[in-house]
Amino acid sequence: MSTATTATTARPAAPHPRGDVVETPIRRVPSALRHGVTLAWRGVVKTIHSPEALLDVTLQPVIFLLLFVYVFGGAISGDTSTYLQFALPGVLVQTIVFASAGTGVALAEDLHTGIFDRFRSLPISRTAPLLGAIGADLVRYLTSGVIMLVFGVILGFRFETGPIAVVAALGLVMVFAFALCWVFTALAMVVKSPRSVQGLGALVMLPITFGSNVFVPASTMPSWLRWFVELNPVSKIADAVRGLLVGGPVAVPATAGLVAAAVIVVIFAPLAVALYQRRT
């Protein structure tokens, strides 16, 4: 009797048919991405509970559009309705370029508050806080883009393409915004003051936005400036967005803009992560 009891006790438990650990689909997702999505959702919820956080990415594009269309539109294109068709896609791109600097400013502020010290104590990927911050900001930028398009329609803007092209235009702008966010993230890791990040960001944003074809065609510019405007990736994205919203060439400028965005990510994403790990 005792022998049978011992044998029963010593008998190992039957293994799970698929092994000791059940592999769920979420386990197959890289941990950095999973943790980044979780922190991004945290940022989105924070924005929902603080709607004033959307003011900078909603009011600014509306103000820019009103000023440029109704102040400069008549002088540039002869009438405001014609200029609105030209300017709105460019202002959409310009808005995202300006807003992407906010990612760096917000990260610099978070570094001062010590929130990243809390993240470091958690069992999460070291890159997850950066991915989460950028992901939450991309949701804000997408909201800003949709609001701007709706406001443009109210002003009289007319889409000359289909809904798929409009979605593609927003997607292209989001890809470029994702790339630029890494630039300002790296800057936030180097500059200690959030105000300094904002000031240096302006030095980057102003030349690449106003030195582009966002507001006026490159053909109207002097030759010494035109070469820079035509090589500027902001001009490529603006051309592609115009083509997707009102018709025109799309493949060539979109390809050039995506290549530029990929190069920016390849250079600045690893740099930002390395600077973040060194600083924290």
XYZ file of N, CA and C in Angstrom:
840
model
N 0.831 -1.207 0.000
C 0.000 0.000 0.000
C 0.857 1.244 0.000
N 1.895 1.232 0.807
C 2.786 2.395 0.877
C 3.571 2.557 -0.399
N 3.916 1.379 -1.022
C 4.660 1.464 -2.290
C 3.827 2.115 -3.358
N 2.543 1.744 -3.429
C 1.651 2.328 -4.432
C 1.474 3.810 -4.200
N 1.373 4.191 -2.914
C 1.217 5.617 -2.601
C 2.434 6.408 -3.025
N 3.623 5.847 -2.780
C 4.864 6.534 -3.162
C 4.960 6.694 -4.656
N 4.574 5.653 -5.372
C 4.645 5.714 -6.836
C 3.703 6.759 -7.371
N 2.500 6.818 -6.728
C 1.527 7.816 -7.185
C 2.020 9.220 -6.920
N 2.654 9.438 -5.779
C 3.150 10.761 -5.415
C 4.299 11.193 -6.304
N 5.167 10.263 -6.653
C 6.365 10.606 -7.428
C 6.077 10.775 -8.897
N 4.876 10.372 -9.339
C 4.571 10.439 -10.761
C 4.514 11.905 -11.207
N 5.291 12.322 -12.183
C 5.299 13.733 -12.619
C 3.986 14.098 -13.288
N 3.651 15.380 -13.166
C 2.418 15.851 -13.790
C 2.558 15.835 -15.298
N 1.464 15.556 -15.953
C 1.490 15.501 -17.418
C 1.733 16.888 -17.979
N 2.672 17.022 -18.893
C 2.952 18.340 -19.456
C 1.785 18.836 -20.292
N 1.711 20.177 -20.431
C 0.689 20.782 -21.282
C 0.944 20.362 -22.726
N -0.079 20.108 -23.491
C 0.126 19.652 -24.876
C 1.035 20.559 -25.674
N 1.094 21.873 -25.347
C 1.921 22.800 -26.121
C 3.131 23.248 -25.333
N 3.468 22.526 -24.244
C 4.649 22.915 -23.482
C 4.262 23.472 -22.132
N 5.286 23.871 -21.348
C 5.069 24.393 -20.009
C 4.411 25.760 -20.028
N 4.668 26.588 -21.053
C 4.123 27.928 -21.126
C 3.222 28.032 -22.351
N 2.012 28.482 -22.117
C 1.078 28.647 -23.223
C 1.435 29.925 -23.972
N 1.748 29.849 -25.233
C 2.151 31.005 -26.025
C 0.927 31.644 -26.652
N 0.555 32.767 -26.134
C -0.574 33.519 -26.677
C -0.077 34.473 -27.741
N -0.973 34.972 -28.603
C -0.527 35.902 -29.641
C 0.170 37.128 -29.085
N -0.270 37.607 -27.908
C 0.343 38.808 -27.360
C 1.789 38.568 -26.970
N 2.134 37.279 -26.627
C 3.515 36.977 -26.269
C 4.429 37.038 -27.484
N 3.868 36.848 -28.644
C 4.705 36.863 -29.838
C 5.011 38.289 -30.304
N 4.286 39.263 -29.778
C 4.562 40.649 -30.122
C 5.791 41.102 -29.349
N 6.747 41.787 -29.987
C 7.924 42.257 -29.254
C 7.528 43.053 -28.016
N 8.265 42.828 -26.929
C 7.906 43.471 -25.666
C 7.952 44.983 -25.763
N 8.915 45.532 -26.492
C 9.010 46.984 -26.616
C 7.754 47.562 -27.245
N 7.224 46.855 -28.255
C 6.018 47.342 -28.925
C 4.816 47.231 -27.997
N 4.688 46.099 -27.301
C 3.556 45.918 -26.382
C 3.574 46.968 -25.277
N 4.731 47.166 -24.681
C 4.833 48.150 -23.607
C 4.627 49.566 -24.144
N 5.138 49.821 -25.347
C 4.954 51.139 -25.944
C 3.495 51.446 -26.215
N 2.752 50.453 -26.702
C 1.319 50.652 -26.953
C 0.587 50.929 -25.647
N 0.960 50.225 -24.590
C 0.323 50.453 -23.291
C 0.568 51.870 -22.795
N 1.808 52.340 -22.908
C 2.119 53.697 -22.457
C 1.505 54.740 -23.396
N 1.397 54.408 -24.675
C 0.734 55.330 -25.600
C -0.735 55.489 -25.223
N -1.379 54.385 -24.879
C -2.783 54.470 -24.455
C -2.897 55.297 -23.182
N -1.929 55.186 -22.299
C -1.908 56.025 -21.096
C -1.872 57.500 -21.479
N -1.051 57.842 -22.473
C -0.986 59.226 -22.913
C -2.274 59.696 -23.570
N -2.920 58.797 -24.326
C -4.192 59.156 -24.967
C -5.266 59.412 -23.917
N -5.327 58.548 -22.902
C -6.312 58.739 -21.825
C -6.049 60.054 -21.097
N -4.781 60.362 -20.901
C -4.428 61.620 -20.243
C -4.910 62.812 -21.063
N -4.787 62.718 -22.385
C -5.250 63.794 -23.255
C -6.771 63.902 -23.225
N -7.452 62.765 -23.195
C -8.911 62.783 -23.144
C -9.400 63.497 -21.895
N -8.716 63.270 -20.773
C -9.121 63.916 -19.528
C -8.622 65.359 -19.430
N -7.752 65.762 -20.364
C -7.260 67.145 -20.398
C -7.394 67.664 -21.827
N -8.600 68.004 -22.261
C -8.817 68.423 -23.649
C -8.001 69.641 -24.045
N -7.582 70.448 -23.058
C -6.774 71.620 -23.410
C -5.430 71.233 -24.020
N -5.025 69.968 -23.834
C -3.776 69.510 -24.437
C -3.871 69.455 -25.958
N -5.095 69.473 -26.495
C -5.282 69.454 -27.946
C -5.335 70.853 -28.555
N -5.332 71.896 -27.732
C -5.494 73.247 -28.262
C -4.361 73.628 -29.197
N -3.127 73.232 -28.849
C -1.997 73.653 -29.671
C -2.022 73.014 -31.051
N -2.585 71.814 -31.169
C -2.600 71.142 -32.473
C -3.935 71.299 -33.196
N -4.856 72.028 -32.599
C -6.135 72.273 -33.272
C -6.303 73.746 -33.630
N -6.029 74.630 -32.693
C -6.195 76.055 -32.973
C -5.109 76.600 -33.892
N -3.881 76.134 -33.696
C -2.776 76.668 -34.512
C -2.985 76.452 -36.000
N -3.310 75.228 -36.461
C -3.527 75.058 -37.907
C -4.697 75.868 -38.434
N -5.743 75.996 -37.630
C -6.894 76.791 -38.058
C -6.493 78.249 -38.233
N -5.710 78.773 -37.281
C -5.260 80.166 -37.361
C -4.347 80.356 -38.570
N -3.412 79.440 -38.778
C -2.521 79.532 -39.938
C -3.313 79.527 -41.235
N -4.282 78.634 -41.317
C -5.058 78.527 -42.550
C -5.841 79.809 -42.808
N -6.479 80.341 -41.782
C -7.248 81.575 -41.947
C -6.349 82.743 -42.344
N -5.204 82.866 -41.691
C -4.317 83.985 -41.976
C -3.767 83.916 -43.399
N -3.243 82.763 -43.779
C -2.603 82.677 -45.091
C -3.617 82.726 -46.221
N -4.780 82.130 -46.023
C -5.774 82.127 -47.094
C -6.372 83.510 -47.292
N -6.757 84.146 -46.200
C -7.501 85.400 -46.337
C -6.613 86.644 -46.280
N -5.357 86.497 -45.879
C -4.436 87.636 -45.902
C -3.565 87.617 -47.160
N -3.029 86.426 -47.500
C -2.113 86.329 -48.629
C -2.733 85.688 -49.868
N -3.873 85.014 -49.692
C -4.445 84.258 -50.805
C -4.744 85.101 -52.018
N -5.341 86.271 -51.814
C -5.660 87.129 -52.957
C -4.433 87.611 -53.681
N -3.363 87.932 -52.955
C -2.137 88.428 -53.583
C -1.379 87.316 -54.297
N -1.454 86.104 -53.790
C -0.679 85.005 -54.364
C -1.396 84.357 -55.541
N -2.675 84.051 -55.360
C -3.409 83.311 -56.389
C -4.507 84.112 -57.065
N -4.754 85.320 -56.612
C -5.795 86.133 -57.230
C -7.120 86.052 -56.514
N -7.429 84.920 -55.904
C -8.652 84.794 -55.109
C -8.426 83.743 -54.033
N -9.179 83.863 -52.963
C -8.949 83.002 -51.804
C -9.351 81.549 -52.048
N -10.365 81.309 -52.835
C -10.813 79.935 -53.061
C -9.756 79.123 -53.801
N -9.119 79.736 -54.794
C -8.052 79.045 -55.518
C -6.864 78.768 -54.615
N -6.513 79.750 -53.795
C -5.363 79.569 -52.905
C -5.666 78.533 -51.823
N -6.927 78.447 -51.389
C -7.285 77.449 -50.381
C -7.009 76.047 -50.895
N -7.308 75.798 -52.164
C -7.042 74.479 -52.745
C -5.551 74.169 -52.758
N -4.727 75.194 -52.914
C -3.274 74.990 -52.934
C -2.705 74.928 -51.524
N -3.196 75.793 -50.642
C -2.546 75.976 -49.351
C -2.920 74.911 -48.331
N -4.153 74.425 -48.339
C -4.562 73.520 -47.266
C -3.686 72.272 -47.169
N -3.367 71.577 -48.262
C -2.471 70.424 -48.106
C -1.120 70.805 -47.516
N -0.587 71.966 -47.931
C 0.691 72.403 -47.391
C 0.614 72.769 -45.926
N -0.448 73.453 -45.525
C -0.606 73.823 -44.121
C -0.795 72.568 -43.264
N -1.436 71.549 -43.816
C -1.572 70.282 -43.105
C -0.204 69.696 -42.788
N 0.687 69.719 -43.772
C 2.050 69.212 -43.552
C 2.793 70.107 -42.566
N 2.673 71.416 -42.746
C 3.363 72.345 -41.856
C 2.909 72.176 -40.408
N 1.632 71.923 -40.216
C 1.106 71.737 -38.870
C 1.753 70.550 -38.184
N 1.906 69.455 -38.920
C 2.507 68.256 -38.341
C 3.981 68.491 -38.032
N 4.674 69.216 -38.906
C 6.086 69.513 -38.663
C 6.236 70.328 -37.384
N 5.408 71.363 -37.231
C 5.477 72.182 -36.030
C 5.080 71.378 -34.788
N 4.053 70.559 -34.920
C 3.562 69.820 -33.758
C 4.556 68.763 -33.289
N 5.338 68.207 -34.204
C 6.280 67.158 -33.819
C 7.316 67.663 -32.821
N 7.589 68.964 -32.829
C 8.509 69.513 -31.831
C 7.928 69.396 -30.432
N 6.604 69.353 -30.329
C 5.981 69.209 -29.018
C 6.337 67.904 -28.337
N 6.651 66.877 -29.123
C 7.071 65.609 -28.531
C 8.348 65.787 -27.728
N 9.301 66.506 -28.313
C 10.553 66.760 -27.603
C 10.362 67.609 -26.367
N 9.515 68.628 -26.473
C 9.256 69.498 -25.319
C 8.614 68.708 -24.185
N 7.618 67.881 -24.526
C 6.937 67.090 -23.499
C 7.887 66.090 -22.842
N 8.763 65.475 -23.631
C 9.719 64.530 -23.059
C 10.698 65.236 -22.134
N 11.147 66.429 -22.531
C 12.058 67.191 -21.672
C 11.389 67.540 -20.343
N 10.102 67.890 -20.393
C 9.374 68.184 -19.158
C 9.218 66.935 -18.293
N 8.943 65.792 -18.931
C 8.789 64.548 -18.170
C 10.100 64.132 -17.515
N 11.209 64.388 -18.176
C 12.501 64.067 -17.581
C 12.737 64.884 -16.316
N 12.239 66.110 -16.308
C 12.394 66.957 -15.125
C 11.465 66.529 -13.996
N 10.296 66.020 -14.323
C 9.345 65.619 -13.282
C 9.704 64.291 -12.638
N 10.565 63.508 -13.273
C 10.991 62.241 -12.701
C 10.150 61.049 -13.099
N 9.209 61.225 -14.030
C 8.350 60.113 -14.420
C 9.147 58.989 -15.065
N 10.245 59.349 -15.754
C 11.045 58.312 -16.408
C 11.831 57.499 -15.390
N 12.099 58.055 -14.219
C 12.705 57.251 -13.155
C 11.746 56.164 -12.688
N 10.453 56.480 -12.680
C 9.457 55.456 -12.336
C 9.394 54.389 -13.414
N 9.429 54.820 -14.676
C 9.404 53.851 -15.763
C 10.610 52.916 -15.681
N 11.753 53.462 -15.284
C 12.960 52.643 -15.224
C 12.849 51.559 -14.165
N 12.055 51.809 -13.128
C 11.891 50.815 -12.069
C 10.893 49.720 -12.439
N 10.174 49.900 -13.546
C 9.189 48.915 -13.971
C 9.836 47.863 -14.871
N 9.295 46.652 -14.887
C 9.836 45.591 -15.764
C 9.353 45.763 -17.210
N 9.748 46.851 -17.842
C 9.337 47.140 -19.213
C 10.565 47.396 -20.053
N 10.378 47.385 -21.353
C 11.472 47.675 -22.268
C 11.966 49.097 -22.066
N 13.254 49.296 -22.232
C 13.824 50.627 -22.033
C 13.349 51.611 -23.086
N 13.004 51.127 -24.271
C 12.542 52.025 -25.337
C 11.042 52.281 -25.287
N 10.314 51.544 -24.438
C 8.857 51.672 -24.398
C 8.384 53.079 -24.044
N 8.993 53.785 -23.072
C 8.524 55.144 -22.781
C 8.630 56.084 -23.968
N 9.677 55.936 -24.774
C 9.816 56.789 -25.954
C 8.755 56.431 -26.995
N 8.569 55.140 -27.231
C 7.547 54.715 -28.182
C 6.156 55.129 -27.716
N 5.916 55.039 -26.429
C 4.614 55.430 -25.907
C 4.353 56.912 -26.072
N 5.363 57.741 -25.789
C 5.194 59.187 -25.934
C 4.940 59.563 -27.388
N 5.692 58.969 -28.301
C 5.512 59.279 -29.719
C 4.174 58.756 -30.213
N 3.784 57.562 -29.774
C 2.500 57.003 -30.198
C 1.319 57.850 -29.755
N 1.356 58.328 -28.522
C 0.270 59.176 -28.033
C 0.213 60.487 -28.811
N 1.380 61.040 -29.129
C 1.399 62.291 -29.899
C 0.892 62.083 -31.318
N 1.156 60.930 -31.905
C 0.650 60.667 -33.251
C -0.877 60.653 -33.270
N -1.480 60.165 -32.199
C -2.945 60.209 -32.110
C -3.414 61.661 -32.078
N -2.711 62.497 -31.342
C -3.054 63.921 -31.290
C -2.913 64.559 -32.664
N -1.837 64.215 -33.376
C -1.598 64.812 -34.688
C -2.652 64.354 -35.700
N -3.044 63.094 -35.604
C -4.088 62.593 -36.490
C -5.404 63.322 -36.226
N -5.718 63.531 -34.956
C -6.916 64.300 -34.606
C -6.839 65.707 -35.177
N -5.671 66.317 -35.071
C -5.481 67.662 -35.618
C -5.687 67.678 -37.124
N -5.149 66.671 -37.825
C -5.303 66.622 -39.275
C -6.752 66.476 -39.700
N -7.494 65.626 -38.994
C -8.912 65.440 -39.333
C -9.687 66.727 -39.091
N -9.427 67.388 -37.968
C -10.117 68.642 -37.668
C -9.806 69.691 -38.725
N -8.569 69.735 -39.163
C -8.189 70.732 -40.155
C -8.865 70.473 -41.497
N -8.958 69.223 -41.898
C -9.639 68.913 -43.149
C -11.121 69.268 -43.072
N -11.730 68.976 -41.950
C -13.145 69.327 -41.778
C -13.330 70.840 -41.822
N -12.441 71.568 -41.167
C -12.536 73.027 -41.180
C -12.294 73.566 -42.587
N -11.365 72.945 -43.322
C -11.129 73.372 -44.697
C -12.359 73.197 -45.572
N -13.075 72.088 -45.376
C -14.313 71.869 -46.131
C -15.335 72.950 -45.797
N -15.390 73.344 -44.532
C -16.316 74.411 -44.132
C -15.958 75.721 -44.837
N -14.647 75.968 -45.009
C -14.211 77.194 -45.679
C -14.424 77.141 -47.192
N -14.612 75.949 -47.740
C -14.834 75.827 -49.175
C -13.870 74.914 -49.892
N -12.983 74.221 -49.148
C -12.056 73.289 -49.782
C -12.825 72.095 -50.326
N -12.455 71.651 -51.524
C -13.128 70.529 -52.160
C -12.111 69.448 -52.531
N -12.390 68.229 -52.080
C -11.551 67.098 -52.448
C -11.844 66.719 -53.897
N -10.791 66.554 -54.676
C -10.935 66.175 -56.075
C -10.517 64.734 -56.309
N -10.342 63.995 -55.217
C -10.000 62.574 -55.285
C -10.984 61.806 -54.401
N -10.724 60.518 -54.216
C -11.626 59.683 -53.438
C -11.238 59.585 -51.980
N -12.071 58.944 -51.164
C -11.796 58.807 -49.728
C -10.528 58.013 -49.431
N -10.203 57.035 -50.285
C -8.978 56.260 -50.056
C -7.758 57.158 -50.184
N -7.781 58.070 -51.152
C -6.663 58.993 -51.324
C -6.536 59.930 -50.131
N -7.659 60.350 -49.561
C -7.624 61.225 -48.381
C -7.002 60.487 -47.202
N -7.397 59.236 -47.006
C -6.817 58.430 -45.928
C -5.317 58.230 -46.171
N -4.937 57.998 -47.419
C -3.523 57.834 -47.744
C -2.736 59.103 -47.450
N -3.333 60.267 -47.717
C -2.666 61.533 -47.424
C -2.408 61.683 -45.933
N -3.416 61.363 -45.124
C -3.223 61.425 -43.678
C -2.168 60.420 -43.219
N -2.183 59.230 -43.808
C -1.181 58.232 -43.446
C 0.223 58.680 -43.792
N 0.395 59.311 -44.950
C 1.709 59.797 -45.359
C 2.207 60.873 -44.405
N 1.316 61.771 -44.012
C 1.697 62.820 -43.074
C 2.076 62.216 -41.720
N 1.354 61.182 -41.282
C 1.665 60.545 -40.010
C 3.031 59.854 -40.043
N 3.368 59.247 -41.171
C 4.681 58.602 -41.297
C 5.786 59.644 -41.178
N 5.609 60.773 -41.838
C 6.615 61.833 -41.760
C 6.680 62.410 -40.347
N 5.532 62.536 -39.691
C 5.522 63.028 -38.311
C 6.254 62.060 -37.388
N 6.045 60.754 -37.605
C 6.744 59.750 -36.797
C 8.253 59.911 -36.918
N 8.727 60.172 -38.128
C 10.165 60.355 -38.333
C 10.668 61.600 -37.616
N 9.947 62.711 -37.760
C 10.394 63.955 -37.137
C 10.363 63.872 -35.614
N 9.430 63.097 -35.067
C 9.364 62.966 -33.614
C 10.672 62.416 -33.048
N 11.333 61.535 -33.781
C 12.601 60.990 -33.307
C 13.689 62.049 -33.292
N 13.631 63.005 -34.219
C 14.605 64.095 -34.218
C 14.488 64.908 -32.937
N 13.265 65.294 -32.602
C 13.070 66.128 -31.422
C 13.180 65.321 -30.132
N 12.970 64.014 -30.205
C 13.222 63.167 -29.045
C 14.709 63.139 -28.722
N 15.528 62.978 -29.749
C 16.974 63.016 -29.537
C 17.414 64.376 -29.001
N 16.811 65.441 -29.517
C 17.147 66.778 -29.045
C 16.782 66.947 -27.575
N 15.644 66.380 -27.168
C 15.221 66.485 -25.767
C 16.182 65.766 -24.833
N 16.861 64.721 -25.319
C 17.803 64.003 -24.478
C 19.118 64.752 -24.307
N 19.391 65.692 -25.205
C 20.646 66.449 -25.148
C 20.456 67.763 -24.405
N 19.343 68.445 -24.695
C 19.073 69.750 -24.097
C 18.328 69.537 -22.784
N 18.753 70.203 -21.742
C 18.175 69.967 -20.425
C 16.878 70.726 -20.195
N 16.730 71.913 -20.774
C 15.562 72.735 -20.509
C 14.498 72.541 -21.582
N 13.227 72.334 -21.202
C 12.153 72.235 -22.202
C 12.054 73.486 -23.070
N 12.315 74.652 -22.482
C 12.262 75.884 -23.256
C 13.345 75.914 -24.320
N 14.496 75.346 -24.000
C 15.577 75.285 -24.984
C 15.225 74.347 -26.132
N 14.531 73.248 -25.805
C 14.085 72.332 -26.852
C 13.146 73.046 -27.809
N 12.243 73.834 -27.261
C 11.295 74.573 -28.090
C 12.007 75.600 -28.958
N 12.999 76.303 -28.385
C 13.731 77.306 -29.146
C 14.563 76.692 -30.254
N 15.289 75.626 -29.944
C 16.095 74.965 -30.972
C 15.208 74.293 -32.007
N 14.060 73.790 -31.561
C 13.134 73.194 -32.512
C 12.647 74.199 -33.533
N 12.414 75.429 -33.082
C 11.981 76.472 -34.010
C 13.056 76.758 -35.059
N 14.324 76.672 -34.662
C 15.408 76.887 -35.620
C 15.430 75.810 -36.700
N 14.929 74.633 -36.370
C 14.860 73.555 -37.356
C 13.587 73.675 -38.197
N 12.470 73.996 -37.535
C 11.173 73.974 -38.215
C 10.994 75.123 -39.194
N 11.405 76.311 -38.818
C 11.145 77.473 -39.659
C 11.798 77.361 -41.034
N 13.084 76.994 -41.136
C 13.683 76.886 -42.482
C 13.059 75.796 -43.343
N 12.722 74.638 -42.739
C 12.237 73.538 -43.576
C 10.763 73.693 -43.950
N 10.021 74.545 -43.214
C 8.622 74.765 -43.580
C 8.462 75.967 -44.498
N 9.042 77.099 -44.115
C 8.921 78.284 -44.959
C 9.871 78.233 -46.149
N 10.921 77.423 -46.050
C 11.805 77.195 -47.197
C 11.343 75.998 -48.000
N 10.051 75.937 -48.280
C 9.457 74.825 -49.016
C 8.354 75.375 -49.907
N 7.648 74.468 -50.568
C 6.540 74.884 -51.424
C 5.200 74.740 -50.716
N 5.220 74.833 -49.380
C 3.998 74.705 -48.600
C 3.037 75.846 -48.910
N 3.553 77.064 -49.020
C 2.697 78.242 -49.188
C 2.716 78.821 -50.600
N 3.814 78.654 -51.296
C 3.905 79.183 -52.662
C 4.623 78.163 -53.534
N 4.358 78.137 -54.843
C 5.064 77.208 -55.731
C 6.553 77.529 -55.799
N 7.354 76.485 -55.941
C 8.806 76.681 -56.024
C 9.202 77.452 -57.272
N 8.379 77.390 -58.313
C 8.706 78.087 -59.563
C 8.731 79.598 -59.412
N 8.119 80.124 -58.367
C 8.096 81.575 -58.159
C 9.315 82.072 -57.393
N 10.187 81.191 -56.980
C 11.328 81.558 -56.139
C 12.572 81.757 -56.971
N 13.544 82.513 -56.460
C 14.820 82.671 -57.176
C 15.564 81.348 -57.262
N 16.415 81.232 -58.254
C 17.092 79.958 -58.520
C 17.971 79.508 -57.368
N 18.610 80.458 -56.655
C 19.496 80.077 -55.554
C 18.734 79.455 -54.386
N 17.431 79.738 -54.292
C 16.606 79.166 -53.238
C 15.829 77.951 -53.734
N 15.546 77.913 -55.022
C 14.696 76.859 -55.561
C 15.304 75.476 -55.388
N 16.619 75.382 -55.513
C 17.243 74.062 -55.404
C 17.035 73.465 -54.013
N 17.106 74.322 -52.977
C 16.868 73.838 -51.618
C 15.415 73.435 -51.437
N 14.504 74.242 -51.967
C 13.076 73.963 -51.834
C 12.724 72.651 -52.514
N 13.287 72.411 -53.689
C 12.955 71.191 -54.423
C 13.547 69.942 -53.785
N 14.648 70.082 -53.028
C 15.244 68.946 -52.333
C 14.661 68.746 -50.936
N 13.984 69.752 -50.435
C 13.430 69.706 -49.082
C 12.391 68.587 -48.981
N 12.551 67.659 -48.019
C 11.556 66.573 -47.893
C 10.162 67.086 -47.548
N 10.063 68.250 -46.904
C 8.751 68.821 -46.623
C 8.040 69.154 -47.933
N 8.787 69.644 -48.925
C 8.194 69.926 -50.235
C 7.704 68.647 -50.894
N 8.464 67.567 -50.743
C 8.048 66.293 -51.340
C 6.752 65.789 -50.705
N 6.674 65.863 -49.383
C 5.458 65.421 -48.711
C 4.285 66.314 -49.089
N 4.528 67.633 -49.177
C 3.450 68.556 -49.551
C 2.952 68.269 -50.967
N 3.882 68.002 -51.898
C 3.471 67.672 -53.272
C 2.631 66.401 -53.303
N 3.070 65.398 -52.551
C 2.338 64.134 -52.543
C 0.951 64.303 -51.919
N 0.860 65.080 -50.845
C -0.439 65.301 -50.201
C -1.362 66.091 -51.129
N -0.827 67.074 -51.856
C -1.645 67.806 -52.830
C -2.173 66.865 -53.910
N -1.301 65.996 -54.378
C -1.732 65.050 -55.388
C -2.830 64.129 -54.886
N -2.745 63.736 -53.621
C -3.740 62.831 -53.058
C -5.056 63.533 -52.746
N -5.013 64.843 -52.481
C -6.230 65.560 -52.106
C -6.895 66.276 -53.274
N -6.086 66.879 -54.159
C -6.679 67.668 -55.244
C -6.235 67.187 -56.622
N -5.454 66.129 -56.689
C -5.006 65.602 -57.963
C -3.622 66.092 -58.335
N -2.884 65.253 -59.028
C -1.535 65.598 -59.441
C -0.590 64.440 -59.197
N 0.710 64.633 -59.479
C 1.683 63.560 -59.277
C 1.743 63.133 -57.821
N 1.823 61.828 -57.607
C 1.860 61.298 -56.252
C 3.038 60.349 -56.058
N 3.255 59.450 -56.998
C 4.228 58.371 -56.805
C 5.632 58.895 -56.534
N 6.120 59.802 -57.376
C 7.501 60.285 -57.236
C 7.695 61.074 -55.948
N 6.881 62.104 -55.669
C 7.114 62.831 -54.418
C 6.847 61.986 -53.178
N 5.865 61.077 -53.230
C 5.593 60.225 -52.075
C 6.766 59.291 -51.805
N 7.337 58.729 -52.855
C 8.497 57.852 -52.686
C 9.674 58.610 -52.094
N 9.923 59.811 -52.619
C 11.019 60.625 -52.088
C 10.786 60.979 -50.632
N 9.538 61.328 -50.281
C 9.233 61.668 -48.899
C 9.364 60.480 -47.962
N 8.935 59.303 -48.405
C 9.047 58.106 -47.573
C 10.504 57.693 -47.382
N 11.305 57.837 -48.437
C 12.735 57.530 -48.316
C 13.387 58.477 -47.310
N 13.053 59.766 -47.395
C 13.602 60.733 -46.443
C 13.170 60.404 -45.018
N 11.914 60.005 -44.839
C 11.431 59.645 -43.503
C 12.170 58.410 -42.979
N 12.399 57.437 -43.853
C 13.118 56.228 -43.434
C 14.544 56.556 -43.011
N 15.205 57.420 -43.764
C 16.577 57.811 -43.420
C 16.601 58.516 -42.059
N 15.638 59.392 -41.825
C 15.576 60.104 -40.547
C 15.394 59.120 -39.392
N 14.496 58.147 -39.565
C 14.256 57.176 -38.502
C 15.500 56.329 -38.250
N 16.144 55.884 -39.315
C 17.330 55.033 -39.174
C 18.445 55.766 -38.425
N 18.553 57.059 -38.645
C 19.616 57.829 -37.986
C 19.228 58.224 -36.568
N 18.034 58.790 -36.404
C 17.711 59.433 -35.136
C 17.039 58.502 -34.124
N 16.370 57.447 -34.552
C 15.743 56.548 -33.574
C 16.792 55.849 -32.710
N 17.807 55.193 -33.292
C 18.835 54.594 -32.425
C 19.583 55.636 -31.604
N 19.804 56.820 -32.202
C 20.491 57.876 -31.458
C 19.668 58.321 -30.258
N 18.367 58.495 -30.447
C 17.507 58.921 -29.346
C 17.467 57.879 -28.242
N 17.379 56.595 -28.627
C 17.342 55.531 -27.622
C 18.658 55.483 -26.844
N 19.777 55.616 -27.551
C 21.082 55.585 -26.874
C 21.233 56.773 -25.920
N 20.822 57.948 -26.361
C 20.901 59.131 -25.491
C 19.969 59.004 -24.292
N 18.795 58.409 -24.539
C 17.846 58.203 -23.430
C 18.412 57.247 -22.388
N 19.006 56.147 -22.837
C 19.581 55.178 -21.900
C 20.737 55.778 -21.136
N 21.519 56.622 -21.800
C 22.634 57.259 -21.114
C 22.144 58.269 -20.078
N 21.100 58.998 -20.424
C 20.607 60.048 -19.498
C 19.857 59.470 -18.314
N 19.158 58.349 -18.525
C 18.372 57.777 -17.432
C 19.107 56.666 -16.713
